[in-house]
Short mmCIF file of C-alpha atoms in Angstrom, two decimals:
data_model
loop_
_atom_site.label_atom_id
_atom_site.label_comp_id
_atom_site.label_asym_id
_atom_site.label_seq_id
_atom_site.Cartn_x
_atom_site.Cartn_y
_atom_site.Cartn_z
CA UNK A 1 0.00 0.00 0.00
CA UNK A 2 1.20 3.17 -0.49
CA UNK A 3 2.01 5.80 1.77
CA UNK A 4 -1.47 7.83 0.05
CA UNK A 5 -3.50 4.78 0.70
CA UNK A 6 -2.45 4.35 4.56
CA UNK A 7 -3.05 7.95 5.01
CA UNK A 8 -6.57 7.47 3.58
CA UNK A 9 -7.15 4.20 5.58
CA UNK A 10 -5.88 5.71 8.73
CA UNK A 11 -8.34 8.55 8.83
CA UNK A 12 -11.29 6.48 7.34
CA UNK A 13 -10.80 4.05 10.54
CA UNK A 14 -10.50 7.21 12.86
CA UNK A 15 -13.72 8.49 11.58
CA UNK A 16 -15.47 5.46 12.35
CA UNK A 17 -14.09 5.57 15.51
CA UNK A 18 -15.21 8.85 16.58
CA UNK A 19 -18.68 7.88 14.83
CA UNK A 20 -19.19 5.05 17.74
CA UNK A 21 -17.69 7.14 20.69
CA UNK A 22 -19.88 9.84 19.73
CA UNK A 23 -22.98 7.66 19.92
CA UNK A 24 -21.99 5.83 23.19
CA UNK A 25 -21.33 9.38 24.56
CA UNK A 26 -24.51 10.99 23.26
CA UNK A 27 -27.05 9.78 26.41
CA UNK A 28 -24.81 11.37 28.76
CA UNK A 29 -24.37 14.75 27.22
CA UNK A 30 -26.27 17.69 28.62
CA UNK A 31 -29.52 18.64 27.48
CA UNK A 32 -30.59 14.77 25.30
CA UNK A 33 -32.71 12.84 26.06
CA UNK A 34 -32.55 9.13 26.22
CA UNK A 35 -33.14 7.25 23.38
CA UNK A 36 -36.27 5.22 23.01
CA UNK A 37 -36.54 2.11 24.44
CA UNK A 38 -37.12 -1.01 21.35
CA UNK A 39 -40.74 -1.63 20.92
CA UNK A 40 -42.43 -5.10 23.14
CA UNK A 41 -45.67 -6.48 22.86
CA UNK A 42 -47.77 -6.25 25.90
CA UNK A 43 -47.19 -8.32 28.49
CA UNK A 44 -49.27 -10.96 29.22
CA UNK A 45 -52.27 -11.25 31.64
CA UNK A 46 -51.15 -12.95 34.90
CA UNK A 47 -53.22 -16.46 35.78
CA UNK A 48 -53.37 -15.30 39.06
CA UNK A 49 -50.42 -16.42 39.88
CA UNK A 50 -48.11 -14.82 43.14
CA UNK A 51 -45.58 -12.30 41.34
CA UNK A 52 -47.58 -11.27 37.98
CA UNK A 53 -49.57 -8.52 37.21
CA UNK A 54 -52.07 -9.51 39.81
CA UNK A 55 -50.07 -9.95 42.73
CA UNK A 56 -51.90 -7.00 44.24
CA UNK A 57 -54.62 -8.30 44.10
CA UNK A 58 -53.59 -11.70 45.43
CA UNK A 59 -53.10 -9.82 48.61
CA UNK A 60 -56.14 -9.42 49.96
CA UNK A 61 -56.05 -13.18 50.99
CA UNK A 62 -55.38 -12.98 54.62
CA UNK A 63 -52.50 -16.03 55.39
CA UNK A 64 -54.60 -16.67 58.91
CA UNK A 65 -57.59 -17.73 57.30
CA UNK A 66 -56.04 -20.49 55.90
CA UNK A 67 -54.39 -23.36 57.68
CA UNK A 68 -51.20 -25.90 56.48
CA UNK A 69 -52.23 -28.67 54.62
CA UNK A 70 -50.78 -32.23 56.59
CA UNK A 71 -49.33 -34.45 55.29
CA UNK A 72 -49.87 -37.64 57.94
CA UNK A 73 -53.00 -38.98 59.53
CA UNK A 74 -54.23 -36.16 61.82
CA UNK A 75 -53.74 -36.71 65.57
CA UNK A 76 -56.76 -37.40 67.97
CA UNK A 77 -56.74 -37.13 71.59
CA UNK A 78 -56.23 -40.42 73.57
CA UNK A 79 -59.87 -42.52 73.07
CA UNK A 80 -62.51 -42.23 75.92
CA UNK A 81 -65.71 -43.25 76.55
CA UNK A 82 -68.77 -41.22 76.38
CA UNK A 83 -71.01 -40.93 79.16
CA UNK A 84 -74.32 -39.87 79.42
CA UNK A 85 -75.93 -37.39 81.66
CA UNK A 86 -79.68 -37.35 82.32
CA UNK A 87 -80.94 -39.69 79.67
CA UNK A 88 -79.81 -37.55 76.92
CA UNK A 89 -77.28 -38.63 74.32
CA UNK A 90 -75.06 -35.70 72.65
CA UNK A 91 -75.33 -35.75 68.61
CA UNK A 92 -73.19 -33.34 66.54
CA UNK A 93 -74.43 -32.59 62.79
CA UNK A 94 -73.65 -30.13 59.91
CA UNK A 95 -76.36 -28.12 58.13
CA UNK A 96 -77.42 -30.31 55.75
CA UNK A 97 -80.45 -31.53 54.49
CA UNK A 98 -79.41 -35.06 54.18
CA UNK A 99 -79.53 -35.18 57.91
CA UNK A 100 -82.98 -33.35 58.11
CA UNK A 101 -84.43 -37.51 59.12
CA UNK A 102 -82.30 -36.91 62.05
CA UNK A 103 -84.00 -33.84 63.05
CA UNK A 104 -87.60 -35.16 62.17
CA UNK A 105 -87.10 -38.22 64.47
CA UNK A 106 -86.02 -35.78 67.35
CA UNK A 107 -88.08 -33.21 66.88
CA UNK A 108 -85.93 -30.25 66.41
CA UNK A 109 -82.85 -30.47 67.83
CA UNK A 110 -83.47 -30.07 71.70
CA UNK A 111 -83.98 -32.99 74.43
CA UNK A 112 -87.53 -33.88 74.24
CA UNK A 113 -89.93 -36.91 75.85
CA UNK A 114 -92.02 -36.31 72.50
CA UNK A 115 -89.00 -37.68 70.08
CA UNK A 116 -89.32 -40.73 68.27
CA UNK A 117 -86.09 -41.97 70.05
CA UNK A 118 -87.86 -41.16 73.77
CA UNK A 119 -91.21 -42.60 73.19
CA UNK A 120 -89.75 -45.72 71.60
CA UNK A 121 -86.35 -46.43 72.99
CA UNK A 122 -86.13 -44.42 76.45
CA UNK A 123 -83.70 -42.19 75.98
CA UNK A 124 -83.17 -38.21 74.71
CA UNK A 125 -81.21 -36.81 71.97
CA UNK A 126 -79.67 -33.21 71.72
CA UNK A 127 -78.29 -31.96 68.45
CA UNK A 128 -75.76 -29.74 68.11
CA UNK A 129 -75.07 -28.09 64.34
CA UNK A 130 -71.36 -27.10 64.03
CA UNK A 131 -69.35 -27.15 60.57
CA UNK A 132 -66.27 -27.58 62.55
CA UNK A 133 -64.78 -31.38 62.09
CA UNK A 134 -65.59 -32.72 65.77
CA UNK A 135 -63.63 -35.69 65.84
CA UNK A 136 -61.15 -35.24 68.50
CA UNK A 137 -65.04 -34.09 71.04
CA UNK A 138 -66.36 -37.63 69.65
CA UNK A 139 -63.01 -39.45 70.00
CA UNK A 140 -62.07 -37.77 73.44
CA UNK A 141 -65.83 -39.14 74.69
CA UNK A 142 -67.04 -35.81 74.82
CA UNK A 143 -70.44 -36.46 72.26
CA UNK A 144 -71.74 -39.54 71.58
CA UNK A 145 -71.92 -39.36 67.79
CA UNK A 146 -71.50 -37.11 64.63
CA UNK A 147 -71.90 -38.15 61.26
CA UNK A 148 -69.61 -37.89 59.02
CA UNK A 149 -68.85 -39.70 55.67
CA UNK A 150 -66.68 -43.10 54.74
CA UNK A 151 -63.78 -40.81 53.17
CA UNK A 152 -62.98 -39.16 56.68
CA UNK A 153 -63.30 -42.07 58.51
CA UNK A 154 -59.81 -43.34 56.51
CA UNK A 155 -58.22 -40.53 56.50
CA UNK A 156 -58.07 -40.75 59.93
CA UNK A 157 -56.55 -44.20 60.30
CA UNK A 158 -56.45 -45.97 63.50
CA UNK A 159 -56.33 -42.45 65.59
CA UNK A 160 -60.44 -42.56 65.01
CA UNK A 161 -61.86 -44.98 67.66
CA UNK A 162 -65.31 -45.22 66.34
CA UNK A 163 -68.16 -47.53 65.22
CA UNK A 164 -69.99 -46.78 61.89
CA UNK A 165 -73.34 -48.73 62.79
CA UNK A 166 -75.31 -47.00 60.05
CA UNK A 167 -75.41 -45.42 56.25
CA UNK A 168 -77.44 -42.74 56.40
CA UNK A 169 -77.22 -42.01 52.85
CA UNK A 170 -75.54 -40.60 49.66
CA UNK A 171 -74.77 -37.31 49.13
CA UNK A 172 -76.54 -37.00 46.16
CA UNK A 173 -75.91 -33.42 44.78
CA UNK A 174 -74.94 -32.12 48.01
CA UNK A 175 -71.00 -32.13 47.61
CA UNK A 176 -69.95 -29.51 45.00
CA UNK A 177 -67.47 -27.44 43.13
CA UNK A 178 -67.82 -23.45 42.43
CA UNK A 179 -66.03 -21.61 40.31
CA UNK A 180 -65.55 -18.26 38.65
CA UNK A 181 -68.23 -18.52 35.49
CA UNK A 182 -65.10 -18.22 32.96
CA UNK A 183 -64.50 -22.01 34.36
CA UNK A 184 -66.42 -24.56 32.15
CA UNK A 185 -64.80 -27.89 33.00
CA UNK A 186 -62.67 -29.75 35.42
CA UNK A 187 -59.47 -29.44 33.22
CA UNK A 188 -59.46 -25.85 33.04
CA UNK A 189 -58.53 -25.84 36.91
CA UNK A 190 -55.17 -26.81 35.45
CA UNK A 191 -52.71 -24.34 37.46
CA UNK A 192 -55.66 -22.93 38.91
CA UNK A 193 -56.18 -23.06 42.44
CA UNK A 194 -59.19 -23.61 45.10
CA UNK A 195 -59.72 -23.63 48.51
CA UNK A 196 -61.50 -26.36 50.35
CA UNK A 197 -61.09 -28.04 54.15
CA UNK A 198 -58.55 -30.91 54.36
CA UNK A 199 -59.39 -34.61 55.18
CA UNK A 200 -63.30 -34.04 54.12
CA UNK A 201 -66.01 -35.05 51.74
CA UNK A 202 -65.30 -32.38 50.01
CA UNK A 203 -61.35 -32.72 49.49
CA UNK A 204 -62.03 -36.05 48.39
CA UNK A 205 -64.52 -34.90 46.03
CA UNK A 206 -61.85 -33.15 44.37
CA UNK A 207 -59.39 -35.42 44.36
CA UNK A 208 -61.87 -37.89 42.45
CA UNK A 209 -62.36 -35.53 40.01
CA UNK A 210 -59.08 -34.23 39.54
CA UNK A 211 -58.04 -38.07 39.11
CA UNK A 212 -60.64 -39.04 36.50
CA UNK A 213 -59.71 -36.06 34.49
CA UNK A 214 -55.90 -37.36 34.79
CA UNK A 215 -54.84 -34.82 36.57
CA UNK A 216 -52.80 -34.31 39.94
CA UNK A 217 -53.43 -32.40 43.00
CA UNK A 218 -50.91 -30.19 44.40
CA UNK A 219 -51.07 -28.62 48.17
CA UNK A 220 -50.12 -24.78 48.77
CA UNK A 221 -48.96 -24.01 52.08
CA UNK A 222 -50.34 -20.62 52.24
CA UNK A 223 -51.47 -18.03 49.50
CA UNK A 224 -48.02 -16.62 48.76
CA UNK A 225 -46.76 -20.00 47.50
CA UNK A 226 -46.49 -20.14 43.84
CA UNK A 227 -48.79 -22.63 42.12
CA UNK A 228 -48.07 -25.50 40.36
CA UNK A 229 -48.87 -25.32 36.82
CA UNK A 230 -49.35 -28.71 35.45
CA UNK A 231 -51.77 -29.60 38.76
CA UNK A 232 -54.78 -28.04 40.38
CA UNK A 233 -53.94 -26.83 43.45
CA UNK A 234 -55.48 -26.82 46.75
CA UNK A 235 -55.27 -24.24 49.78
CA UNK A 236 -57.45 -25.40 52.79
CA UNK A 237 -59.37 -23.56 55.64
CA UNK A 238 -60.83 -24.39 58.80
CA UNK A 239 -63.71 -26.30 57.42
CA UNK A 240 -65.89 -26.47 53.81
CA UNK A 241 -68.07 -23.89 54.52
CA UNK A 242 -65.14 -21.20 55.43
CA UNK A 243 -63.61 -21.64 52.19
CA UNK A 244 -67.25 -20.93 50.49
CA UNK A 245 -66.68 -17.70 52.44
CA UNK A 246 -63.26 -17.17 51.20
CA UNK A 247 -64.04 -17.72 47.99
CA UNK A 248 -67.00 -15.82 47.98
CA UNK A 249 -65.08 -12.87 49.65
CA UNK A 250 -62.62 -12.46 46.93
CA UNK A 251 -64.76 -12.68 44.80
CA UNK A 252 -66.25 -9.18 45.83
CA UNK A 253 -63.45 -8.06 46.92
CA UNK A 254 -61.80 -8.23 42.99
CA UNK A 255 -59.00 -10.46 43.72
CA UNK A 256 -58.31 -13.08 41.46
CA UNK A 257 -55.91 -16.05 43.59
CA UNK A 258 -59.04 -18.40 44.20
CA UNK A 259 -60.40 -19.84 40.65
CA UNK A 260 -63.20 -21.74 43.49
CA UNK A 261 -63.54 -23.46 46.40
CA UNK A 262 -65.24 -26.97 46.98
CA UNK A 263 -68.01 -27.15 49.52
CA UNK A 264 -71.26 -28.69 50.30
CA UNK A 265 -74.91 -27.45 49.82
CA UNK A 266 -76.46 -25.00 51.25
CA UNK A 267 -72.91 -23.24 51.32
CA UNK A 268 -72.47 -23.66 47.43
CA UNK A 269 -75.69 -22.67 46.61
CA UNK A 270 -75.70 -19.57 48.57
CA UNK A 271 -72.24 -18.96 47.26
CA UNK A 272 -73.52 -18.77 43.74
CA UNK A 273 -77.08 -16.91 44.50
CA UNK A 274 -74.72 -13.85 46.14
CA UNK A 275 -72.24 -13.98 43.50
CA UNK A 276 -74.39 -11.76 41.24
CA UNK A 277 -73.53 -14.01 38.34
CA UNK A 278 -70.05 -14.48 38.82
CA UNK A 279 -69.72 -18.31 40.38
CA UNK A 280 -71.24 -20.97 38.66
CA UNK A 281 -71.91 -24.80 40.08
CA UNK A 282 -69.13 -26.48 38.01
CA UNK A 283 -70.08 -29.88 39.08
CA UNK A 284 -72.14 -32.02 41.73
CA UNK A 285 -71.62 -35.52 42.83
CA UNK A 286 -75.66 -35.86 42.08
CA UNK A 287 -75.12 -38.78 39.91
CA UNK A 288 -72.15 -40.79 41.59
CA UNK A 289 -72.98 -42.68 44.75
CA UNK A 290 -68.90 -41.68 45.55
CA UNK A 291 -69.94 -40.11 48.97
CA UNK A 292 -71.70 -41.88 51.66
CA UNK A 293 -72.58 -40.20 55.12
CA UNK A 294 -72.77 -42.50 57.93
CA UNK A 295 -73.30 -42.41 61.27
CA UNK A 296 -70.12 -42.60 63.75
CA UNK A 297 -70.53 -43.17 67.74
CA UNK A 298 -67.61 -43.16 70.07
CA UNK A 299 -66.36 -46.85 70.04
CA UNK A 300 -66.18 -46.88 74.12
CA UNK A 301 -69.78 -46.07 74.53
CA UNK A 302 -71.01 -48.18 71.23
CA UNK A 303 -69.57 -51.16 72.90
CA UNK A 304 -71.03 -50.37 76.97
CA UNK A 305 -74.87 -49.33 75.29
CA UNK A 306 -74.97 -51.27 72.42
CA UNK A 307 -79.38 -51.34 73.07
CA UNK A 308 -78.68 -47.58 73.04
CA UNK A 309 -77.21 -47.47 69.36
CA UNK A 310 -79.99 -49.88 68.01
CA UNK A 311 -82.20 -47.12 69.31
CA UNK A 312 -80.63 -44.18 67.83
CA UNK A 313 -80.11 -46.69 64.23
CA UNK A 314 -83.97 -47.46 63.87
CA UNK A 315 -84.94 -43.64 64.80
CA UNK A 316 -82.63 -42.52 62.24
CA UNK A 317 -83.82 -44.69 59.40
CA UNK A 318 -87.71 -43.83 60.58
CA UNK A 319 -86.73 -40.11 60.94
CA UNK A 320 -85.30 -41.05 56.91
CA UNK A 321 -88.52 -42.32 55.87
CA UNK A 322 -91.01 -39.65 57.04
CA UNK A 323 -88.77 -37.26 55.16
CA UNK A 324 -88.82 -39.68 52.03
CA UNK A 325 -92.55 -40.47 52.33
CA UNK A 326 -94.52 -36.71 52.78
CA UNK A 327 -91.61 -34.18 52.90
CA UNK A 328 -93.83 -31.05 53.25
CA UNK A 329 -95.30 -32.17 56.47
CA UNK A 330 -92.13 -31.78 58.06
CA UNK A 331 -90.98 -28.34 56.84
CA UNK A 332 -91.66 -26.58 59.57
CA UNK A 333 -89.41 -28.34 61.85
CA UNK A 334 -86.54 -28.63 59.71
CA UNK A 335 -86.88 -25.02 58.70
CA UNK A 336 -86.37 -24.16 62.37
CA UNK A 337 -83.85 -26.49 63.16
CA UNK A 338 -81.74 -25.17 60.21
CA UNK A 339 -82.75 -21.68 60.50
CA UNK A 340 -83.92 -21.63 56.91
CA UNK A 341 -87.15 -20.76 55.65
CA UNK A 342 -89.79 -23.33 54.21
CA UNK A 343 -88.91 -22.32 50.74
CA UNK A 344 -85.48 -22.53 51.24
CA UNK A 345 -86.67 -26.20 53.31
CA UNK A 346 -88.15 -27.19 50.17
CA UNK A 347 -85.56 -26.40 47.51
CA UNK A 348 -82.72 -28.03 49.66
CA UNK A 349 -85.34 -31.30 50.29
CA UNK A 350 -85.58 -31.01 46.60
#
């Protein structure tokens, strides 16, 4: 190259130079402004999902109205044996209308020498409604029975000392899943997640479905866990009809965390009626005989008063069969019992 041509090359390079130290220098000069930033597309919507756009949101869920999920057989007090004290035998129930027979044979749900189970068998019966799972009272020998269904009575292995003398029936209908109305079918719970209580009818309802639609379950800790997104997973309260309230909450509230929660009627029915349209019933268990309620008396006192359990058996099933055979003639009582009123008697009889 000749001494011309270097020259030229030297001060072509040079200019280049400058060219690129100009532009790297050019933010930082006084008076400029920044250069654009490269055109995105819009991010996309969260799921609902802790850390998106919606994590906001997300924190309205208050971490103490939820409880860990367990992963072992829950522990029971040590067994005892219920007593009774004057005559009366200690029954604890859940509102629901498959246990309105119970009610009919007693009554109401006081102690009364005009129940079924006094004028045939002797003794009295007091009912007690509580959603709360009452298993270490009944185990512990502080109530005499509950009823429950067969589901519960595994999950709580050997710890539950108690005698299942009676099905009471199916939960036909009763058991169901709620969901925002965007939700049309069990798969699209995939990475979605819903609250329900642990070791119930209801979180085995779930887990049945969840299985026949070939998909797993996965258990959240608390609502600022992240959620899995191959699974449908579960966050648990106190009992089924406290996550119909949590659900039903953020659902008014505007948050978005809870696609539904799984509960039994009247809680998912009332759940839906104040959601001004926005839960739906996704499913029922009205056509699979899946979940059967039976009743469950302390093992200690089944075995001392076993005359006393045939009693309370045969005024169940009769209690069953005046509900089954003229309904409306026992509205009234129910109703009361239930705190409903007879319409609301009728459609939950229905």
């Amino acid at each position: 190259m000749t001494a011309r041509g270097k020259f030229v090359l030297t001060v072509l390079i040079l200019a280049i130079a400058g060219v690129g130290i100009y532009r790297w220098l050019l933010p930082y000069m006084p008076g400029q402004k920044p250069a654009p930033a490269a055109a995105t597309s819009p991010a996309p919507k969260s799921s609902g999902a802790p850390g998106g756009p919606s994590a906001a949101k997300s924190a309205k869920l208050d971490v103490a109205d939820f409880v860990a999920p367990q992963t072992a057989c829950p522990l029971l007090p040590p067994a005892a044996t219920y007593l009774p004290k004057d005559n009366v035998l200690d029954l604890e129930l859940s509102e629901y209308p498959g246990y309105a027979g119970i009610v009919v044979a007693n009554g109401g749900l006081d102690p009364s020498e005009n129940s079924h189970f006094f004028r045939k068998h002797g003794f009295k019966l007091r009912l007690k409604l509580s959603e709360e799972e009452s298993w270490p009272a009944l185990n512990a020998g502080r109530i005499a029975a509950s009823a429950t269904t067969v589901d519960v009575l595994t999950a709580h292995c050997r710890n539950f000392q108690v005698l299942a003398p009676l099905q009471i029936g199916y939960s036909r209908g009763a058991d169901g899943v709620v969901v925002r109305r965007e939700i049309r079918r069990i798969n699209d719970l995939k990475g979605r997640t819903l609250v329900t209580a642990q070791f119930t009818e209801s979180d085995f309802f779930i887990r049945y479905l969840t299985q026949e639609a070939g998909l797993a379950v996965h258990m959240l800790g608390s609502p600022s866990e992240r959620p899995a997104p191959d699974k449908v997973n579960l966050l648990f309260a106190t009992d089924a009809f406290a996550a119909g309230d949590l659900f039903l909450k953020e659902l008014k509230s505007g948050g978005t965390r809870l696609a539904g929660c799984v509960s039994w009627a009247p809680k998912t029915t009332d759940i839906v009626a104040a959601s001004n349209g926005a839960a739906v019933l996704l499913t029922t268990n009205r056509n699979l005989l899946i979940v059967a309620d039976v009743l469950v008396v302390n093992k200690g006192f089944a075995q001392a008063n076993p005359k006393l359990v045939a009693g309370l058996v045969e005024g169940i099933l009769e209690g069953n069969r005046l509900v089954r055979d003229n309904p409306s003639a026992h509205l009234e009582v129910i109703a009361r019992a239930f705190k409903w009123d007879r319409t609301k008697a009728q459609a939950e009889l229905a």
